[in-house]
Amino acid sequence: VSTLAKRGHPRGSLTIVGTGIGLVGQATLEAVASIERSDRVLYLVTNPVTEAWLRDLNPAAISLADCYSPGKPRLTSYDEMVERILGEVRTGRKVCVALYGHPGVFVDPSHRAITRAREEGFPARMLPGVSAEDCLFADLGMDPAMDGCQSFEATDFLERHRRFDASSSLVLWQITAIRQDSVGEPAALKRKGVLALRTALARTYPASHEVIVYEASQLPICEPTILRVPLRRLGRVKLPPMATLYVPPLRRVRDRTRAGSHNCGRR
Amino acid sequence: MADQLTAYLIEMAKDEEALARYLKNPRAEARKAGVPEEQISILTEGDPRKIFEYVNQSMNQAQQRGFEIILVIFKAPSPQRSAVKRSGRKTSSARRPRGSNTAARRRR
């Protein structure tokens, strides 16, 4: 490939952008410009309205959704996505990949595609976008500066027995896909994962501790989903497909910690 | 653009005033924007799943597809790598059972 570039062939490039979670409005100006000015746009979004908008911005936009199929391991799908992205770059095109949310937050193929493109000598960069966590901070009125904030992928949290500080906020991502390796896993598996998460959290938090099931709104006319439930009821409430779990700090621990640090300051 | 409903949703996402007008008077504003009655009924229900399903169906058959979220897949850690520090010695935290964080210990 580098030989082709040396011979004067057009040099491919890769830019990966985020479309945000909310429809259209959360795409940054630089992301929109990149989509419009690229020779090829590859995209993966969660709704057909964003898809229509992308195809309107750039008629050369192609979906990566067909990399998925029921029962196919997600990692295989992601390998395919990376190969397709790199394939387009290698032809010398200026390629833009548009992914929903922030393209580098909880997204596997975007980072791999950038690493591979750079290894092969192509310019590659990622532009930040609005992630689900950004929406959560805004919708729940939660400032991570107040108590700190720990963020974990839910399966990772369970399998690696992550240690966390209960006096600080806890955000658990992908709670509807715990231990799911492929698309179209049965609903029973989803519930089993959530129950395992509840059991794990119950080792630290009381059953009455209020947790928040959150899903950002994708449409301007809709409100975000904010379900406040005691921990004991997690697993009984219907979860929206892209739910994130927010676990507020344990007040008792938090207050004690604050008092402790105040006393330290006096000394 | 796929249809009037899609175009109108995008317009509202871009234009706060158009959104405010819709929220105040949904049916009349949607009608003014040229959205057909059938689509207005779906829009005013306010259920994003139904709206997306309708838009998806109204798109060309060849374009129709499911919308799957992208995930980070958990990769099982290599026991050696997770439990051994750079120095090659096991850390005490690696051996410590789950839930033994400071806060949990205090609560007990």
PDB file of C-alpha atoms in Angstrom, chain A residues 23 44-48 51-53 55-56 65 68 74 78 100 106-108 155-157 159-164 166 174 177 183 200 203-204 215 220-222 241-242 252 256-257, chain B residues 1-2 6 9-10 12-14 19 22-23 43 46 48-49 51-52 55-56 59 63 65-77 93 96 98-99 101 103-104 106-108:
ATOM      1  CA  LEU A  23     -30.934  12.693  16.658  1.00  0.00           C
ATOM      2  CA  LEU A  44     -23.372   2.120  12.112  1.00  0.00           C
ATOM      3  CA  VAL A  45     -26.272   3.876  13.779  1.00  0.00           C
ATOM      4  CA  THR A  46     -29.182   2.790  15.918  1.00  0.00           C
ATOM      5  CA  ASN A  47     -32.126   4.220  14.045  1.00  0.00           C
ATOM      6  CA  PRO A  48     -33.352   4.747  10.477  1.00  0.00           C
ATOM      7  CA  GLU A  51     -29.426   6.704   8.638  1.00  0.00           C
ATOM      8  CA  ALA A  52     -31.595   8.800   6.304  1.00  0.00           C
ATOM      9  CA  TRP A  53     -29.842  11.953   7.515  1.00  0.00           C
ATOM     10  CA  ARG A  55     -27.371   9.344   3.348  1.00  0.00           C
ATOM     11  CA  ASP A  56     -28.709  12.796   2.695  1.00  0.00           C
ATOM     12  CA  ALA A  65     -25.016  -3.262   9.848  1.00  0.00           C
ATOM     13  CA  TYR A  68     -24.103  -8.519  12.102  1.00  0.00           C
ATOM     14  CA  ARG A  74     -19.931 -10.014  17.779  1.00  0.00           C
ATOM     15  CA  TYR A  78     -16.235  -6.343  14.464  1.00  0.00           C
ATOM     16  CA  TYR A 100     -23.531   6.576  17.099  1.00  0.00           C
ATOM     17  CA  PHE A 106     -17.251   1.477  24.434  1.00  0.00           C
ATOM     18  CA  VAL A 107     -16.581   0.806  20.774  1.00  0.00           C
ATOM     19  CA  ASP A 108     -14.139  -1.897  19.785  1.00  0.00           C
ATOM     20  CA  THR A 155     -19.849  -7.864  31.995  1.00  0.00           C
ATOM     21  CA  ASP A 156     -16.329  -6.687  32.725  1.00  0.00           C
ATOM     22  CA  PHE A 157     -17.512  -5.443  36.136  1.00  0.00           C
ATOM     23  CA  GLU A 159     -16.276 -11.123  35.461  1.00  0.00           C
ATOM     24  CA  ARG A 160     -13.241  -9.211  36.661  1.00  0.00           C
ATOM     25  CA  HIS A 161     -14.738  -8.550  40.095  1.00  0.00           C
ATOM     26  CA  ARG A 162     -13.916  -4.871  39.764  1.00  0.00           C
ATOM     27  CA  ARG A 163     -13.198  -3.075  42.988  1.00  0.00           C
ATOM     28  CA  PHE A 164     -14.986   0.215  43.389  1.00  0.00           C
ATOM     29  CA  ALA A 166     -19.205   3.081  47.052  1.00  0.00           C
ATOM     30  CA  GLN A 174     -24.414  -2.370  28.556  1.00  0.00           C
ATOM     31  CA  ALA A 177     -26.076  -7.350  27.134  1.00  0.00           C
ATOM     32  CA  VAL A 183     -26.670 -10.775  18.352  1.00  0.00           C
ATOM     33  CA  ALA A 200     -23.019  -8.383  42.983  1.00  0.00           C
ATOM     34  CA  ARG A 203     -22.778  -7.154  48.500  1.00  0.00           C
ATOM     35  CA  THR A 204     -22.005  -3.472  48.885  1.00  0.00           C
ATOM     36  CA  GLU A 215     -31.546   5.543  28.534  1.00  0.00           C
ATOM     37  CA  PRO A 220     -36.170  15.476  20.206  1.00  0.00           C
ATOM     38  CA  ILE A 221     -39.853  14.902  20.972  1.00  0.00           C
ATOM     39  CA  CYS A 222     -39.176  12.223  23.609  1.00  0.00           C
ATOM     40  CA  PRO A 241     -32.486  -1.816  25.006  1.00  0.00           C
ATOM     41  CA  MET A 242     -29.657   0.648  25.522  1.00  0.00           C
ATOM     42  CA  ARG A 252     -23.585   7.359  54.759  1.00  0.00           C
ATOM     43  CA  ARG A 256     -18.344  10.032  56.666  1.00  0.00           C
ATOM     44  CA  THR A 257     -15.603  10.342  54.081  1.00  0.00           C
TER      45      THR A 257
ATOM     46  CA  MET B   1     -34.927  11.946   2.423  1.00  0.00           C
ATOM     47  CA  ALA B   2     -37.078   8.934   3.270  1.00  0.00           C
ATOM     48  CA  THR B   6     -38.211  11.633   8.798  1.00  0.00           C
ATOM     49  CA  LEU B   9     -38.027  14.801  12.907  1.00  0.00           C
ATOM     50  CA  ILE B  10     -34.724  16.031  11.533  1.00  0.00           C
ATOM     51  CA  MET B  12     -37.150  19.507  14.896  1.00  0.00           C
ATOM     52  CA  ALA B  13     -33.748  18.164  15.951  1.00  0.00           C
ATOM     53  CA  LYS B  14     -32.087  21.114  14.220  1.00  0.00           C
ATOM     54  CA  LEU B  19     -39.655  21.671  18.299  1.00  0.00           C
ATOM     55  CA  TYR B  22     -44.651  21.015  17.936  1.00  0.00           C
ATOM     56  CA  LEU B  23     -44.628  20.330  21.669  1.00  0.00           C
ATOM     57  CA  LEU B  43     -45.538  10.681  15.728  1.00  0.00           C
ATOM     58  CA  GLY B  46     -44.352   9.560  21.086  1.00  0.00           C
ATOM     59  CA  PRO B  48     -39.530   6.050  19.590  1.00  0.00           C
ATOM     60  CA  ARG B  49     -39.593   2.313  18.823  1.00  0.00           C
ATOM     61  CA  ILE B  51     -41.578   5.728  15.042  1.00  0.00           C
ATOM     62  CA  PHE B  52     -38.323   4.029  14.044  1.00  0.00           C
ATOM     63  CA  VAL B  55     -39.596   4.848   9.180  1.00  0.00           C
ATOM     64  CA  ASN B  56     -37.665   1.634   8.653  1.00  0.00           C
ATOM     65  CA  MET B  59     -37.753   2.949   3.470  1.00  0.00           C
ATOM     66  CA  GLN B  63     -32.458  -0.597   2.622  1.00  0.00           C
ATOM     67  CA  ARG B  65     -32.388  -3.691   8.195  1.00  0.00           C
ATOM     68  CA  GLY B  66     -32.272  -4.114  11.920  1.00  0.00           C
ATOM     69  CA  PHE B  67     -30.433  -1.593  14.022  1.00  0.00           C
ATOM     70  CA  GLU B  68     -28.044  -3.326  16.285  1.00  0.00           C
ATOM     71  CA  ILE B  69     -26.108  -1.605  18.991  1.00  0.00           C
ATOM     72  CA  ILE B  70     -22.374  -1.887  18.993  1.00  0.00           C
ATOM     73  CA  LEU B  71     -20.824  -3.306  22.127  1.00  0.00           C
ATOM     74  CA  VAL B  72     -17.504  -3.781  23.708  1.00  0.00           C
ATOM     75  CA  ILE B  73     -17.093  -7.500  24.188  1.00  0.00           C
ATOM     76  CA  PHE B  74     -15.628  -8.727  27.385  1.00  0.00           C
ATOM     77  CA  LYS B  75     -12.446 -10.648  26.823  1.00  0.00           C
ATOM     78  CA  ALA B  76     -11.534 -13.015  29.618  1.00  0.00           C
ATOM     79  CA  PRO B  77      -8.361 -11.831  31.309  1.00  0.00           C
ATOM     80  CA  SER B  93      -5.570  -6.523  45.655  1.00  0.00           C
ATOM     81  CA  ARG B  96      -8.629  -9.788  47.655  1.00  0.00           C
ATOM     82  CA  ARG B  98     -14.850  -8.860  45.510  1.00  0.00           C
ATOM     83  CA  GLY B  99     -16.761  -6.425  47.721  1.00  0.00           C
ATOM     84  CA  ASN B 101     -13.394  -2.293  48.949  1.00  0.00           C
ATOM     85  CA  ALA B 103     -16.607   1.382  51.680  1.00  0.00           C
ATOM     86  CA  ALA B 104     -17.859  -2.154  52.022  1.00  0.00           C
ATOM     87  CA  ARG B 106     -16.618   0.276  56.687  1.00  0.00           C
ATOM     88  CA  ARG B 107     -20.256  -0.699  56.320  1.00  0.00           C
ATOM     89  CA  ARG B 108     -19.594  -4.031  57.931  1.00  0.00           C
TER      90      ARG B 108
END
